XYZ file of C-alpha atoms in Angstrom:
547
model
C -48.170 116.810 -64.181
C -48.141 116.205 -67.949
C -47.490 112.981 -69.752
C -43.868 113.842 -70.399
C -43.092 113.036 -66.801
C -43.281 109.318 -67.666
C -40.075 109.720 -69.635
C -38.183 111.118 -66.667
C -35.447 108.987 -65.061
C -37.154 109.405 -61.686
C -40.010 107.144 -62.800
C -37.593 104.356 -63.636
C -35.633 104.916 -60.438
C -38.652 104.811 -58.135
C -40.353 102.069 -60.164
C -37.262 99.878 -59.810
C -37.190 100.613 -56.066
C -40.874 99.735 -55.632
C -40.360 96.366 -57.280
C -37.171 95.659 -55.302
C -38.495 96.565 -51.862
C -41.864 94.859 -52.459
C -40.205 91.607 -53.572
C -37.805 91.701 -50.629
C -40.684 92.355 -48.229
C -42.511 89.297 -49.560
C -39.379 87.169 -49.143
C -38.886 88.380 -45.571
C -42.541 87.736 -44.760
C -42.311 84.149 -46.020
C -39.126 83.554 -44.023
C -40.196 85.357 -40.857
C -40.129 83.167 -37.731
C -40.767 85.762 -35.031
C -38.499 87.956 -32.938
C -38.027 91.686 -32.367
C -35.133 92.050 -34.818
C -36.991 90.304 -37.609
C -40.068 92.425 -36.882
C -38.205 95.730 -37.180
C -36.252 94.591 -40.232
C -39.484 93.632 -41.947
C -41.054 96.949 -40.868
C -38.128 98.913 -42.343
C -38.417 97.109 -45.685
C -42.230 97.443 -45.830
C -42.045 101.151 -44.969
C -39.368 101.597 -47.649
C -41.697 99.993 -50.190
C -44.473 102.320 -49.056
C -42.178 105.352 -49.272
C -41.066 104.704 -52.862
C -44.648 103.808 -53.815
C -45.978 107.138 -52.503
C -43.126 109.037 -54.182
C -43.884 107.268 -57.474
C -47.544 108.244 -57.152
C -46.444 111.846 -56.500
C -44.372 111.773 -59.687
C -47.336 110.550 -61.710
C -50.138 112.722 -60.308
C -48.190 115.624 -58.749
C -50.440 116.080 -55.709
C -48.756 117.672 -52.697
C -50.507 115.279 -50.272
C -48.614 112.384 -51.866
C -45.315 114.169 -51.254
C -46.103 114.579 -47.562
C -47.102 110.923 -47.301
C -43.829 109.846 -48.913
C -41.924 112.196 -46.588
C -43.541 110.741 -43.449
C -42.911 107.213 -44.697
C -39.279 108.127 -45.376
C -38.968 109.290 -41.778
C -40.717 106.148 -40.524
C -38.431 103.805 -42.474
C -35.349 105.657 -41.229
C -36.651 105.302 -37.675
C -37.270 101.575 -38.237
C -33.698 101.101 -39.459
C -32.417 102.989 -36.421
C -34.424 100.823 -33.992
C -33.248 97.683 -35.812
C -29.616 98.765 -35.418
C -30.214 99.590 -31.745
C -31.493 96.043 -31.239
C -28.290 94.698 -32.776
C -26.187 96.388 -30.094
C -24.863 93.893 -27.513
C -26.226 93.868 -23.968
C -24.213 94.895 -20.916
C -22.220 92.338 -18.964
C -25.052 91.695 -16.518
C -27.468 91.182 -19.404
C -30.117 93.336 -17.680
C -30.194 96.244 -20.123
C -28.622 97.589 -23.268
C -25.525 99.773 -23.207
C -25.595 103.551 -22.877
C -25.319 103.775 -26.671
C -28.791 102.298 -26.884
C -30.291 104.964 -24.606
C -28.528 107.878 -26.269
C -29.330 106.559 -29.711
C -33.002 106.173 -28.911
C -33.140 109.681 -27.401
C -31.418 111.195 -30.443
C -33.840 109.405 -32.753
C -36.875 110.789 -30.911
C -35.499 114.355 -30.970
C -34.685 114.199 -34.666
C -38.072 112.756 -35.562
C -39.883 115.512 -33.667
C -37.723 118.111 -35.398
C -38.421 116.547 -38.803
C -42.165 116.701 -38.164
C -41.925 120.371 -37.187
C -39.593 121.262 -40.087
C -40.515 119.040 -43.051
C -38.677 119.088 -46.376
C -40.273 120.093 -49.669
C -40.178 118.525 -53.140
C -37.320 119.254 -55.552
C -37.630 121.864 -58.251
C -40.571 124.219 -58.531
C -43.396 121.776 -57.819
C -44.119 123.567 -54.513
C -43.043 126.951 -53.218
C -39.915 126.801 -51.083
C -40.410 127.660 -47.421
C -38.062 129.667 -45.260
C -37.645 126.779 -42.823
C -36.488 124.205 -45.377
C -32.861 124.619 -44.334
C -33.744 123.318 -40.877
C -35.800 120.475 -42.308
C -32.959 119.316 -44.526
C -30.523 119.668 -41.632
C -32.707 117.321 -39.599
C -32.557 114.756 -42.428
C -28.769 115.134 -42.391
C -28.889 114.410 -38.645
C -30.906 111.223 -39.227
C -28.378 110.018 -41.832
C -25.531 110.733 -39.414
C -27.396 108.851 -36.648
C -27.673 105.761 -38.871
C -23.936 105.953 -39.625
C -23.080 106.296 -35.932
C -25.252 103.311 -35.030
C -23.649 101.248 -37.787
C -20.222 102.138 -36.458
C -21.264 101.116 -32.941
C -22.748 97.829 -34.151
C -19.538 97.007 -36.000
C -17.243 98.157 -33.187
C -19.065 96.222 -30.451
C -19.596 93.043 -32.487
C -17.294 90.111 -31.625
C -14.633 89.311 -34.201
C -16.392 86.091 -35.157
C -19.678 87.955 -35.818
C -18.288 90.699 -38.040
C -18.264 88.481 -41.100
C -22.044 88.050 -40.795
C -22.653 91.792 -40.222
C -20.324 93.054 -42.946
C -22.908 93.143 -45.812
C -25.463 94.987 -43.644
C -22.929 97.607 -42.539
C -21.644 98.111 -46.066
C -25.104 98.427 -47.625
C -26.690 100.731 -45.062
C -23.521 102.842 -44.856
C -23.576 103.429 -48.606
C -27.289 104.323 -48.545
C -26.846 106.664 -45.572
C -23.830 108.382 -47.133
C -25.882 109.119 -50.250
C -28.715 110.514 -48.109
C -26.205 112.580 -46.149
C -24.723 114.037 -49.323
C -28.121 114.786 -50.893
C -29.641 116.471 -47.824
C -26.413 118.303 -46.961
C -26.440 119.919 -50.408
C -30.155 120.685 -50.022
C -29.520 122.253 -46.612
C -26.753 124.377 -48.102
C -28.677 125.618 -51.157
C -32.219 125.546 -49.727
C -33.677 122.971 -52.166
C -33.270 119.348 -53.196
C -31.186 118.655 -56.269
C -33.535 117.128 -58.885
C -30.720 114.945 -60.252
C -29.784 113.554 -56.845
C -33.415 113.039 -55.838
C -34.222 111.112 -59.034
C -31.485 108.592 -58.238
C -32.344 108.511 -54.497
C -34.752 105.571 -54.660
C -32.500 103.507 -56.929
C -29.512 103.961 -54.602
C -31.568 102.853 -51.612
C -32.866 99.799 -53.496
C -29.413 98.736 -54.697
C -28.431 97.833 -51.119
C -31.190 95.183 -50.894
C -28.826 92.310 -51.907
C -26.436 93.275 -49.093
C -29.241 93.247 -46.527
C -30.531 89.934 -47.878
C -27.085 88.352 -47.579
C -26.762 89.625 -43.997
C -30.211 88.220 -43.141
C -29.226 84.856 -44.616
C -26.007 84.816 -42.579
C -27.607 85.848 -39.275
C -30.002 83.031 -38.469
C -30.465 84.427 -34.952
C -32.526 87.227 -36.495
C -35.135 84.430 -36.851
C -35.423 84.893 -40.592
C -35.149 81.881 -42.857
C -33.722 83.485 -45.990
C -32.224 81.395 -48.792
C -29.892 83.009 -51.320
C -29.449 81.166 -54.595
C -25.774 80.677 -55.415
C -26.521 80.649 -59.123
C -28.343 83.991 -58.902
C -25.490 85.544 -56.908
C -22.912 84.104 -59.310
C -24.653 85.376 -62.452
C -25.520 88.725 -60.832
C -21.890 89.258 -59.858
C -20.751 88.340 -63.359
C -23.355 90.700 -64.860
C -22.324 93.539 -62.530
C -18.638 93.061 -63.323
C -19.423 92.997 -67.054
C -21.465 96.188 -66.733
C -18.655 97.990 -64.907
C -16.175 96.785 -67.513
C -18.353 98.065 -70.379
C -18.923 101.401 -68.608
C -15.171 101.812 -68.231
C -14.617 100.923 -71.883
C -17.354 103.400 -72.916
C -15.819 106.151 -70.802
C -12.399 105.557 -72.371
C -13.992 105.495 -75.818
C -15.803 108.770 -75.149
C -12.532 110.358 -74.023
C -10.764 109.136 -77.173
C -13.593 110.386 -79.381
C -13.640 113.782 -77.686
C -9.884 114.375 -77.733
C -8.837 112.215 -80.658
C -9.507 114.713 -83.420
C -10.109 113.200 -86.841
C -9.025 109.788 -85.525
C -11.441 109.930 -82.611
C -14.414 108.071 -84.106
C -12.234 105.396 -85.696
C -10.281 104.754 -82.495
C -13.491 104.637 -80.468
C -15.038 101.993 -82.761
C -11.849 99.908 -82.675
C -11.652 100.201 -78.881
C -15.264 99.095 -78.362
C -14.748 96.147 -80.715
C -11.621 95.066 -78.804
C -13.455 95.499 -75.487
C -16.339 93.277 -76.592
C -13.937 90.692 -78.038
C -11.947 90.622 -74.787
C -15.164 90.337 -72.753
C -16.238 87.337 -74.834
C -12.851 85.728 -74.289
C -13.192 86.274 -70.529
C -16.638 84.660 -70.480
C -15.225 81.624 -72.286
C -12.408 81.268 -69.741
C -12.865 78.388 -67.306
C -10.204 79.862 -65.009
C -12.107 83.141 -64.693
C -15.359 81.350 -63.919
C -13.584 79.281 -61.287
C -12.105 82.394 -59.661
C -15.485 84.107 -59.666
C -17.173 81.034 -58.181
C -14.580 80.823 -55.396
C -14.951 84.577 -54.723
C -18.744 84.333 -54.444
C -18.628 81.272 -52.184
C -16.028 82.855 -49.905
C -17.639 86.275 -49.515
C -21.380 85.697 -49.734
C -22.051 82.342 -48.049
C -21.170 80.709 -44.763
C -20.661 77.365 -46.542
C -18.579 77.069 -49.664
C -20.841 74.605 -51.477
C -24.510 74.378 -52.318
C -24.676 70.686 -51.408
C -28.008 70.057 -53.094
C -26.738 71.490 -56.388
C -23.388 69.717 -56.069
C -25.024 66.355 -55.393
C -27.498 66.709 -58.259
C -24.717 67.678 -60.659
C -22.527 64.826 -59.433
C -25.358 62.316 -59.892
C -26.263 63.645 -63.347
C -22.643 63.415 -64.450
C -22.261 59.790 -63.339
C -25.592 58.734 -64.856
C -25.252 60.526 -68.193
C -24.997 58.738 -71.530
C -21.375 59.787 -71.800
C -20.713 58.139 -68.422
C -22.272 54.921 -69.680
C -19.712 54.844 -72.486
C -16.732 55.701 -70.263
C -17.671 55.517 -66.602
C -14.098 55.582 -65.304
C -13.241 58.867 -66.991
C -16.535 60.477 -65.970
C -15.863 59.457 -62.363
C -12.573 61.366 -62.513
C -14.269 64.432 -63.998
C -17.069 64.343 -61.425
C -14.539 64.429 -58.568
C -12.305 66.995 -60.282
C -15.156 69.457 -60.865
C -15.768 69.725 -57.117
C -12.385 71.408 -56.547
C -11.839 73.044 -59.970
C -9.178 70.454 -60.833
C -7.972 70.267 -64.425
C -7.352 66.514 -64.656
C -6.908 63.228 -62.883
C -6.136 59.541 -63.130
C -7.987 56.518 -61.738
C -6.391 53.345 -60.357
C -8.644 50.320 -59.803
C -7.978 46.988 -58.156
C -7.535 43.900 -60.314
C -7.123 40.905 -58.044
C -4.161 41.984 -55.868
C -2.815 44.771 -58.105
C -3.881 48.399 -58.592
C -3.317 49.640 -62.122
C -4.361 52.705 -64.087
C -7.876 52.188 -65.398
C -8.503 55.626 -66.898
C -7.046 59.126 -67.113
C -8.246 62.630 -67.975
C -5.754 65.351 -68.986
C -2.937 63.428 -67.307
C -0.164 61.182 -68.704
C -0.338 57.406 -68.803
C 1.212 55.447 -65.931
C 2.555 51.980 -66.648
C 3.558 51.182 -63.059
C 1.241 49.232 -60.756
C 0.786 49.059 -56.989
C 0.290 45.858 -55.060
C -2.221 45.633 -52.222
C 0.522 45.460 -49.604
C 2.599 48.381 -50.959
C 2.956 51.662 -49.035
C 0.397 53.867 -50.808
C -2.596 51.472 -51.004
C -1.800 50.200 -47.510
C -1.871 53.736 -46.076
C -5.109 54.613 -47.889
C -6.794 51.391 -46.784
C -5.645 51.817 -43.180
C -6.479 55.487 -42.463
C -8.766 56.482 -45.363
C -7.303 60.005 -45.499
C -7.200 62.305 -48.496
C -3.516 62.958 -49.195
C -2.612 66.560 -49.999
C 0.705 66.192 -51.791
C 1.621 69.866 -51.251
C 1.049 69.466 -47.537
C 2.961 66.167 -47.518
C 6.027 67.829 -49.021
C 5.933 70.623 -46.396
C 4.805 68.598 -43.361
C 5.467 64.875 -43.931
C 5.039 64.146 -40.200
C 1.277 64.549 -40.599
C 1.226 61.431 -42.782
C 3.107 59.021 -40.561
C 4.021 55.803 -42.342
C 3.318 57.124 -45.842
C 5.925 56.584 -48.554
C 5.062 57.937 -51.978
C 5.937 55.720 -54.955
C 8.348 57.071 -57.537
C 5.756 57.295 -60.292
C 3.538 59.534 -58.125
C 6.429 61.855 -57.276
C 7.206 62.172 -60.977
C 3.554 62.661 -61.990
C 3.148 66.171 -63.321
C 0.702 68.490 -61.451
C -0.318 65.764 -58.975
C -2.213 67.425 -56.105
C -4.672 65.200 -54.179
C -4.949 61.443 -53.720
C -8.511 60.319 -52.961
C -9.144 56.799 -51.631
C -12.149 54.982 -53.103
C -13.414 52.828 -50.249
C -16.525 50.694 -50.367
C -17.486 48.913 -47.129
C -13.991 49.450 -45.682
C -12.441 47.890 -48.788
C -10.116 49.965 -50.955
C -11.387 49.452 -54.485
C -9.052 52.061 -55.960
C -7.833 55.643 -55.692
C -7.899 58.832 -57.757
C -5.032 61.300 -58.227
C -6.288 64.819 -59.054
C -4.260 67.519 -60.787
C -3.697 71.036 -59.468
C -6.793 73.307 -59.772
C -7.314 76.322 -62.025
C -7.337 78.607 -58.974
C -5.930 78.125 -55.489
C -8.420 76.175 -53.358
C -8.105 76.044 -49.585
C -8.458 72.438 -48.437
C -10.440 72.853 -45.221
C -12.793 70.521 -43.368
C -15.707 71.316 -45.685
C -13.786 70.427 -48.840
C -12.427 67.250 -47.249
C -15.885 66.113 -46.116
C -17.371 66.708 -49.563
C -14.512 64.869 -51.297
C -14.723 61.916 -48.884
C -18.485 61.598 -49.372
C -18.338 61.819 -53.151
C -15.338 59.469 -53.309
C -17.269 56.922 -51.262
C -20.262 57.322 -53.564
C -17.991 56.910 -56.606
C -16.456 53.749 -55.125
C -19.913 52.318 -54.463
C -21.034 53.200 -57.997
C -17.950 51.638 -59.585
C -18.292 48.527 -57.415
C -21.921 48.084 -58.418
C -21.056 48.503 -62.095
C -18.178 46.010 -61.717
C -20.498 43.548 -59.957
C -23.097 43.985 -62.707
C -20.461 43.327 -65.356
C -19.275 40.218 -63.484
C -22.869 38.990 -63.227
C -23.332 39.596 -66.935
C -20.197 37.605 -67.698
C -21.422 34.772 -65.477
C -24.744 34.748 -67.296
C -22.937 34.652 -70.622
C -20.930 31.637 -69.440
C -24.119 29.988 -68.234
C -25.763 30.558 -71.588
C -22.648 29.257 -73.318
C -22.692 26.128 -71.170
C -26.330 25.475 -72.015
C -25.609 26.041 -75.674
C -22.581 23.712 -75.508
C -24.660 20.951 -73.920
C -27.245 21.233 -76.684
C -24.570 21.245 -79.407
C -22.775 18.231 -77.908
C -26.087 16.338 -77.695
C -26.895 16.982 -81.354
C -23.386 16.141 -82.489
C -23.484 12.830 -80.603
C -26.760 11.933 -82.356
C -25.334 12.800 -85.762
C -22.101 10.895 -85.090
C -24.116 7.852 -83.961
C -26.095 7.908 -87.229
C -22.907 8.105 -89.300
C -21.232 5.289 -87.315
C -24.240 3.045 -87.819
C -24.265 3.787 -91.535
C -20.530 2.956 -91.867
C -20.927 -0.347 -90.022
C -23.849 -1.418 -92.245
C -22.058 -0.289 -95.408
C -19.625 -3.262 -95.215
C -22.495 -5.730 -95.527
C -25.004 -3.808 -97.701
C -22.846 -1.632 -99.911
C -24.194 -3.393 -103.075
C -27.849 -3.110 -101.975
C -29.593 -0.375 -103.986
C -32.115 0.266 -101.184
C -29.287 0.661 -98.633
C -27.567 3.096 -100.959
C -30.712 5.192 -101.241
C -31.187 5.068 -97.458
C -27.526 6.052 -96.957
C -27.975 9.091 -99.221
C -31.062 10.159 -97.258
C -29.165 9.783 -93.995
C -26.219 11.878 -95.238
C -28.631 14.542 -96.502
C -30.367 14.570 -93.101
C -27.019 14.937 -91.294
C -26.038 17.847 -93.557
C -29.377 19.548 -92.912
C -29.002 19.106 -89.146
C -25.460 20.480 -89.265
C -26.608 23.538 -91.200
C -29.369 24.186 -88.678
C -26.873 23.772 -85.862
C -24.488 26.294 -87.415
C -27.389 28.732 -87.891
C -28.319 28.394 -84.246
C -24.732 29.020 -83.110
C -24.594 32.201 -85.187
C -27.977 33.570 -84.034
C -27.988 32.285 -80.435
C -31.585 31.086 -80.796
C -33.279 28.303 -78.903
C -33.277 24.815 -80.391
C -35.115 24.824 -83.674
C -36.593 21.370 -83.316
C -40.140 21.250 -82.028
C -41.343 18.524 -79.687
C -43.491 15.921 -81.434
C -44.884 12.515 -80.735
C -42.772 9.562 -81.771
């Protein structure tokens, strides 16, 4: 093959597939913990990496032996996927053996593999002469694709309702890959040769289902594979995929306008692409869209809604930031609101026996206060529940004994009331506003909010205690300073009193007059030093000396 082959799309397709399958095989190997299902899943991925690697080598060097190697590896990987799906089938009621589907599926796989060995396929195009038996070989590949689809249907049909959520990504990914194989080999069986265009994209289509298989492996821990999927990677990948589809649609519309728009075609196409990019930038800047995408990813790709490690690190960073140091109360509201995509909130803290608004974020000011023995603080202190105001309006019997104050019923967009309890003491509560997108308040959300609210209460209590300690130290320093000032003033007053008493008898004595002037000058100097010390807060300026 000449050097121009490196510019062909097939090189990029198979190169992308080699990288994808090799990386996924490494991840599966690191997370493998034993078991037949994990073994066959790993074998299918490794054989897929070997298949695309051999096909890539065939594209580069053009040797027929490399084509046969890639063909055998393609058969082997298909067989590994079939065995893996057979192992996913449920056992019979007695648990002694698999169902009849397992036996028939295994028999069909063996027959098709033998037929594929006897009637192999040939490369696309004119790289090798076409054989008379290629129709049969391609038909056998069609049969293998159909077998995979049948096994997927049986796995889905026989899976319990609770397990289908975990198997959904696997069934979707392998079904899409098998349908593409079925279409490609059915056309080849009909026309007697592989379509070069379909074959070039074959590897890329098989590699694009890797994320679906990875998600299924992460959901099914019983496969004995410890696979971790990064929520940030899934989030950004989903956003990138959606942006790509949006731009492809805009490009297709622009091409249609250019082709059929006559003299206005080019102008309208440029204006359309500009508007599409401007709208895409506006979407990326939308907090509501990001919230909806985050909720969609957490609902459909993960068994738990939150990445607790990431949430806790973000929560801690937010409370310990420089901005939090300047306004801790407001940052506490924002830290709690970000967990449920809330757009605002208000914080009430306890001052002696009264709870009053200490801070607010995107919510109106509240002048009313709540006493410790009123209905709302009493309910929060007694049960420690998070109050869902929407649920309270629909089902008030769930919150027995709760009476909402008038100011809370009038508060615009009020949604959740979170108690801030520290050591069974209600230090305050937070009222959160309605979120950007609808959030289902289930047990997971409630547990996260309770934990973070308790952490916030502890943090606020510690800061309040530190401030109280600082005030006490200031008073202590003031008391010490006052004692020193009083002592100096008493000495100065004593000197002046003595001078006044002696002035009645010695006012005409020149030496007494000189001594009186020195004393007054000394008192003035001491007073100036005393005022300087009060302004600077320094230690006494007099040094100890022998007298």
